[in-house]
Coordinates of C-alpha atoms in Angstrom, one line a residue:
F1 CA -101.6 -56.3 -21.8
Q2 CA -104.0 -59.2 -22.8
L3 CA -107.2 -58.9 -20.5
Y4 CA -108.7 -62.3 -19.0
G5 CA -111.6 -60.6 -17.1
Y6 CA -112.2 -58.2 -14.7
C7 CA -114.4 -57.0 -11.7
Y8 CA -116.2 -53.7 -10.8
Q9 CA -117.0 -53.5 -6.5
D10 CA -118.5 -50.8 -5.0
S11 CA -119.2 -51.8 -1.4
N12 CA -118.7 -49.4 2.8
D13 CA -115.5 -51.1 3.4
I14 CA -114.2 -50.1 -1.0
P15 CA -115.3 -47.8 -2.5
D16 CA -114.9 -47.8 -6.6
T17 CA -112.9 -50.3 -6.5
L18 CA -111.8 -52.5 -10.2
T19 CA -110.2 -55.8 -9.8
T20 CA -108.2 -56.9 -13.1
I21 CA -107.3 -60.5 -14.4
T22 CA -104.9 -60.4 -16.6
E23 CA -101.8 -62.8 -18.0
L24 CA -99.5 -63.6 -16.4
G25 CA -95.1 -62.5 -16.8
S26 CA -92.2 -62.3 -16.5
P27 CA -90.4 -59.1 -13.8
L28 CA -88.3 -56.8 -16.5
E29 CA -85.0 -57.0 -15.2
M30 CA -82.0 -55.2 -17.1
I31 CA -79.9 -57.3 -16.5
Q32 CA -80.4 -60.3 -17.1
L33 CA -81.8 -58.6 -20.3
L34 CA -78.1 -57.6 -21.1
Q35 CA -76.9 -61.6 -21.0
T36 CA -79.7 -62.2 -23.4
S37 CA -79.2 -62.7 -27.0
W38 CA -78.9 -59.9 -28.7
E39 CA -82.2 -61.3 -31.0
D40 CA -84.2 -61.3 -28.0
R41 CA -83.5 -58.2 -27.5
F42 CA -84.2 -56.5 -31.0
R43 CA -87.7 -57.8 -30.3
I44 CA -88.2 -57.0 -26.4
C45 CA -86.9 -53.5 -28.9
L46 CA -89.8 -53.4 -31.8
S47 CA -92.0 -55.2 -29.2
L48 CA -91.9 -51.7 -27.4
V49 CA -92.3 -49.9 -30.6
R50 CA -95.2 -51.5 -31.5
L51 CA -96.5 -50.0 -27.8
L52 CA -95.2 -46.4 -28.3
H53 CA -97.4 -46.3 -32.3
Y54 CA -100.7 -47.6 -30.2
L55 CA -100.5 -44.6 -27.3
A56 CA -99.8 -42.2 -30.1
H57 CA -102.7 -43.5 -31.7
S58 CA -105.1 -45.2 -29.3
P59 CA -108.5 -44.2 -29.3
L60 CA -109.2 -42.6 -26.9
G61 CA -105.9 -39.6 -28.5
S62 CA -102.4 -39.5 -27.7
V63 CA -101.7 -41.3 -24.7
T64 CA -99.1 -41.3 -21.6
L65 CA -97.7 -42.9 -18.8
L66 CA -95.7 -40.4 -16.8
D67 CA -94.0 -42.9 -14.7
F68 CA -92.2 -44.5 -17.7
R69 CA -89.5 -47.0 -15.9
P70 CA -88.9 -51.0 -17.0
R71 CA -90.8 -51.7 -13.2
Q72 CA -93.7 -51.2 -15.5
F73 CA -92.8 -53.9 -17.7
V74 CA -93.3 -57.0 -17.8
I75 CA -91.7 -60.0 -21.1
V76 CA -94.6 -62.6 -21.9
D77 CA -93.2 -64.5 -24.3
G78 CA -89.9 -62.9 -25.0
E79 CA -92.6 -59.1 -26.0
L80 CA -92.9 -56.6 -24.0
K81 CA -95.9 -55.4 -22.4
V82 CA -96.4 -52.4 -20.0
T83 CA -98.6 -53.7 -16.8
D84 CA -99.2 -50.2 -14.4
L85 CA -101.8 -47.9 -16.7
D86 CA -102.3 -46.0 -13.0
D87 CA -100.2 -43.4 -14.7
A88 CA -101.2 -42.9 -17.4
S89 CA -103.0 -39.7 -18.8
I90 CA -104.5 -38.4 -21.9
E91 CA -104.5 -34.9 -21.7
E92 CA -101.7 -32.7 -23.8
S93 CA -100.5 -29.9 -21.2
S94 CA -101.8 -26.0 -22.6
C95 CA -100.1 -23.1 -23.0
T96 CA -99.7 -19.7 -24.1
S97 CA -96.9 -19.9 -25.8
N98 CA -93.7 -22.1 -27.5
S99 CA -92.2 -21.8 -23.5
D100 CA -95.0 -23.4 -21.7
C101 CA -94.3 -26.7 -23.5
F102 CA -90.6 -26.6 -21.5
M103 CA -89.4 -31.1 -20.6
E104 CA -87.6 -31.3 -18.9
F105 CA -85.3 -35.1 -18.4
P106 CA -82.0 -36.2 -16.5
A107 CA -79.5 -35.2 -20.3
R108 CA -81.7 -33.1 -22.2
N109 CA -83.9 -30.3 -22.9
F110 CA -86.8 -29.8 -25.5
T111 CA -88.6 -26.3 -26.0
L112 CA -91.3 -28.1 -27.9
P113 CA -94.3 -26.4 -30.0
C114 CA -97.9 -24.0 -28.9
S115 CA -100.0 -25.0 -31.1
V116 CA -102.6 -22.5 -32.2
E117 CA -105.1 -24.7 -30.0
G118 CA -103.4 -23.6 -26.8
R119 CA -101.6 -27.5 -26.5
C120 CA -98.2 -28.9 -26.5
Q121 CA -98.1 -30.6 -30.1
S122 CA -97.7 -34.1 -29.0
M123 CA -96.0 -33.2 -26.0
N124 CA -97.0 -36.7 -24.8
E125 CA -95.9 -38.7 -27.8
K126 CA -92.1 -37.8 -27.0
R127 CA -92.5 -38.1 -23.5
N128 CA -93.6 -42.1 -24.3
L129 CA -90.2 -41.9 -26.9
Y130 CA -88.0 -40.1 -24.8
N131 CA -88.8 -42.5 -22.0
A132 CA -88.3 -44.9 -24.0
Y133 CA -84.9 -44.0 -25.4
R134 CA -82.5 -43.2 -21.9
F135 CA -84.2 -46.8 -20.0
F136 CA -84.8 -49.2 -22.9
F137 CA -83.2 -48.0 -27.0
T138 CA -79.5 -47.0 -25.4
Y139 CA -79.3 -50.4 -23.5
L140 CA -80.4 -53.0 -25.3
L141 CA -79.7 -52.4 -28.9
P142 CA -76.5 -50.7 -30.0
H143 CA -75.0 -54.0 -27.1
S144 CA -73.6 -57.1 -28.9
A145 CA -75.7 -56.1 -32.0
P146 CA -73.7 -57.8 -35.4
S147 CA -71.1 -55.2 -36.5
S148 CA -72.9 -55.1 -40.1
L149 CA -76.1 -53.1 -38.9
R150 CA -74.3 -52.1 -35.7
P151 CA -74.4 -48.0 -37.9
L152 CA -78.3 -48.7 -38.5
L153 CA -79.1 -48.8 -35.5
D154 CA -77.2 -46.3 -34.0
K155 CA -79.0 -43.8 -36.9
I156 CA -82.4 -45.2 -35.0
V157 CA -81.0 -45.0 -31.6
N158 CA -80.0 -41.1 -32.1
A159 CA -83.5 -39.9 -34.0
T160 CA -85.3 -41.5 -30.8
G161 CA -83.4 -39.3 -28.7
N162 CA -83.1 -36.7 -31.6
R163 CA -85.9 -33.4 -30.4
N164 CA -85.3 -31.7 -34.0
K165 CA -86.7 -35.2 -35.5
R166 CA -90.8 -35.9 -36.4
G167 CA -93.0 -38.3 -35.5
N168 CA -89.5 -40.6 -34.2
A169 CA -91.9 -43.5 -33.2
K170 CA -92.9 -44.8 -37.0
Y171 CA -89.2 -43.8 -38.2
F172 CA -88.2 -47.2 -35.9
L173 CA -91.6 -49.0 -36.4
F174 CA -91.4 -49.6 -39.9
Y175 CA -87.8 -49.8 -40.9
P176 CA -88.2 -53.4 -41.8
S177 CA -88.6 -56.6 -39.1
P178 CA -86.4 -59.1 -38.6
S179 CA -86.8 -62.2 -41.4
V180 CA -84.6 -64.6 -42.9
N181 CA -84.2 -62.0 -46.4
S182 CA -84.1 -59.2 -44.3
E183 CA -80.8 -56.9 -43.6
F184 CA -81.2 -57.4 -40.6
T185 CA -80.5 -61.2 -40.4
Q186 CA -77.9 -61.0 -43.6
K187 CA -73.9 -59.8 -42.4
C188 CA -71.1 -59.0 -44.0
V189 CA -69.4 -62.6 -44.2
K190 CA -65.9 -62.5 -45.1
S191 CA -64.5 -65.3 -47.0
A192 CA -62.7 -68.0 -45.3
N193 CA -59.8 -70.5 -46.3
T194 CA -60.9 -73.7 -42.9
K195 CA -62.2 -76.3 -45.6
Y196 CA -65.4 -77.5 -44.0
R197 CA -66.0 -81.9 -44.1
R198 CA -69.7 -82.3 -44.1
V199 CA -71.4 -84.9 -42.5
P200 CA -75.2 -85.6 -43.7
E201 CA -77.6 -87.3 -40.6
A202 CA -74.8 -86.4 -37.8
F203 CA -75.1 -84.7 -34.2
I204 CA -71.8 -85.1 -32.3
P205 CA -74.1 -85.4 -28.8
D206 CA -70.9 -83.9 -26.2
E207 CA -67.7 -82.0 -27.4
N208 CA -69.4 -77.9 -25.8
Y209 CA -67.8 -75.4 -24.4
R210 CA -69.6 -71.9 -23.5
C211 CA -69.4 -69.7 -25.3
W212 CA -71.0 -65.4 -24.9
P213 CA -74.9 -65.0 -26.0
S214 CA -75.3 -68.2 -25.8
Y215 CA -79.1 -70.0 -25.7
H216 CA -78.2 -72.9 -23.9
H217 CA -76.2 -72.2 -21.2
K218 CA -74.2 -75.7 -20.9
G219 CA -73.4 -75.2 -24.3
C220 CA -72.4 -72.9 -27.3
L221 CA -75.1 -72.9 -29.0
L222 CA -76.5 -69.5 -31.7
S223 CA -78.2 -68.3 -34.5
V224 CA -76.4 -67.9 -37.6
F225 CA -78.2 -67.1 -41.5
D226 CA -76.3 -69.0 -43.4
V227 CA -73.3 -71.7 -43.6
S228 CA -71.2 -69.3 -44.6
E229 CA -71.5 -66.3 -41.0
A230 CA -71.5 -70.3 -39.2
I231 CA -67.7 -71.3 -40.9
E232 CA -67.5 -67.3 -40.2
I233 CA -68.2 -68.2 -36.6
C234 CA -66.4 -71.7 -35.6
D235 CA -63.3 -69.9 -37.2
S236 CA -63.2 -66.7 -34.5
Y237 CA -63.4 -69.3 -32.1
S238 CA -59.9 -70.6 -31.7
Q239 CA -61.1 -73.7 -29.8
C240 CA -64.0 -74.6 -31.8
K241 CA -63.7 -77.6 -34.4
A242 CA -66.6 -78.2 -36.0
F243 CA -70.7 -77.0 -35.2
V244 CA -73.9 -79.3 -35.9
L245 CA -76.7 -77.9 -37.4
T246 CA -81.0 -77.9 -35.4
N247 CA -83.5 -77.8 -37.4
Q248 CA -84.3 -74.9 -34.8
T249 CA -84.8 -71.3 -35.5
T250 CA -85.0 -68.4 -33.4
W251 CA -88.7 -66.4 -33.9
T252 CA -86.2 -64.2 -36.7
G253 CA -85.8 -68.1 -39.0
R254 CA -82.0 -67.8 -37.7
Q255 CA -81.0 -70.6 -37.4
L256 CA -79.7 -72.8 -34.1
V257 CA -76.3 -73.8 -34.1
F258 CA -74.4 -75.8 -31.9
F259 CA -70.7 -74.6 -31.8
K260 CA -67.8 -78.1 -30.6
M261 CA -64.6 -78.1 -29.1
A262 CA -63.6 -82.2 -31.3
S263 CA -65.9 -84.3 -32.9
N264 CA -64.8 -87.5 -32.1
H265 CA -68.0 -89.3 -32.1
I266 CA -69.9 -88.6 -33.7
M267 CA -73.4 -89.6 -33.7
P268 CA -76.4 -90.2 -36.3
D269 CA -79.4 -88.5 -36.1
P270 CA -82.1 -87.4 -38.8
D271 CA -82.4 -83.9 -38.3
K272 CA -79.3 -82.0 -37.4
I273 CA -76.0 -82.0 -40.9
T274 CA -72.2 -82.0 -38.9
Y275 CA -69.7 -80.0 -40.6
V276 CA -66.2 -81.3 -38.8
K277 CA -63.4 -78.4 -39.4
V278 CA -59.9 -80.4 -41.7
T279 CA -56.9 -80.2 -40.0
D280 CA -53.9 -80.8 -41.9

């Protein structure tokens, strides 16, 4: 979380008080997140993984968040950031045997090895990772994910909740982040039989219909890897008769496309390209 300033106050009324000024974020609402695009939810998960990696390798050592719940986080420019550090701890639990390193969660329990130094190995990191799995990854990653990515995402989600995996935070962190040339943005596009007429420098201002998930609340605005994927999407909607390529992209580099239910009114626009479905 970005710190802009702080003030230490020590008086008779309020002793040993530290006031911080930080960047402003939006409260995390899981129901609202599930209604956003998968790309946006993946971005949140990716930022959470970066946080997990930092907590595991911070200058103070491995840090655990004892109260690791969605209400402790906010969204800032599409990124997830932690706001409440009151329950952060750098103490690894002491032990004399493996049985002292028992971790209990509502749905699963773990027993970690006790080191020769008498500390439970990686307990702080494991606690953070499993809480991230049960509060975030299991909901945000698989839900409405691209079909070609689901086997990979299932593998990632299962690894974060698997007690037999070591270095699970790195397992997710170093998977290729999405870009225009990566497998995360490419889909297996079936060859389309429907033909489309290309109309350069043109836009359809009206003829909107709603779809989910959409980047526009009054229309169907989705991201695509290329024209082939846009054709596949348009063919999958019975009401889609045309689509418009914009010059806008998402954070992963995918192009934003408006899908339209008719093409009766086409207007000139130098920044857009329209494709109209050809009917017999």
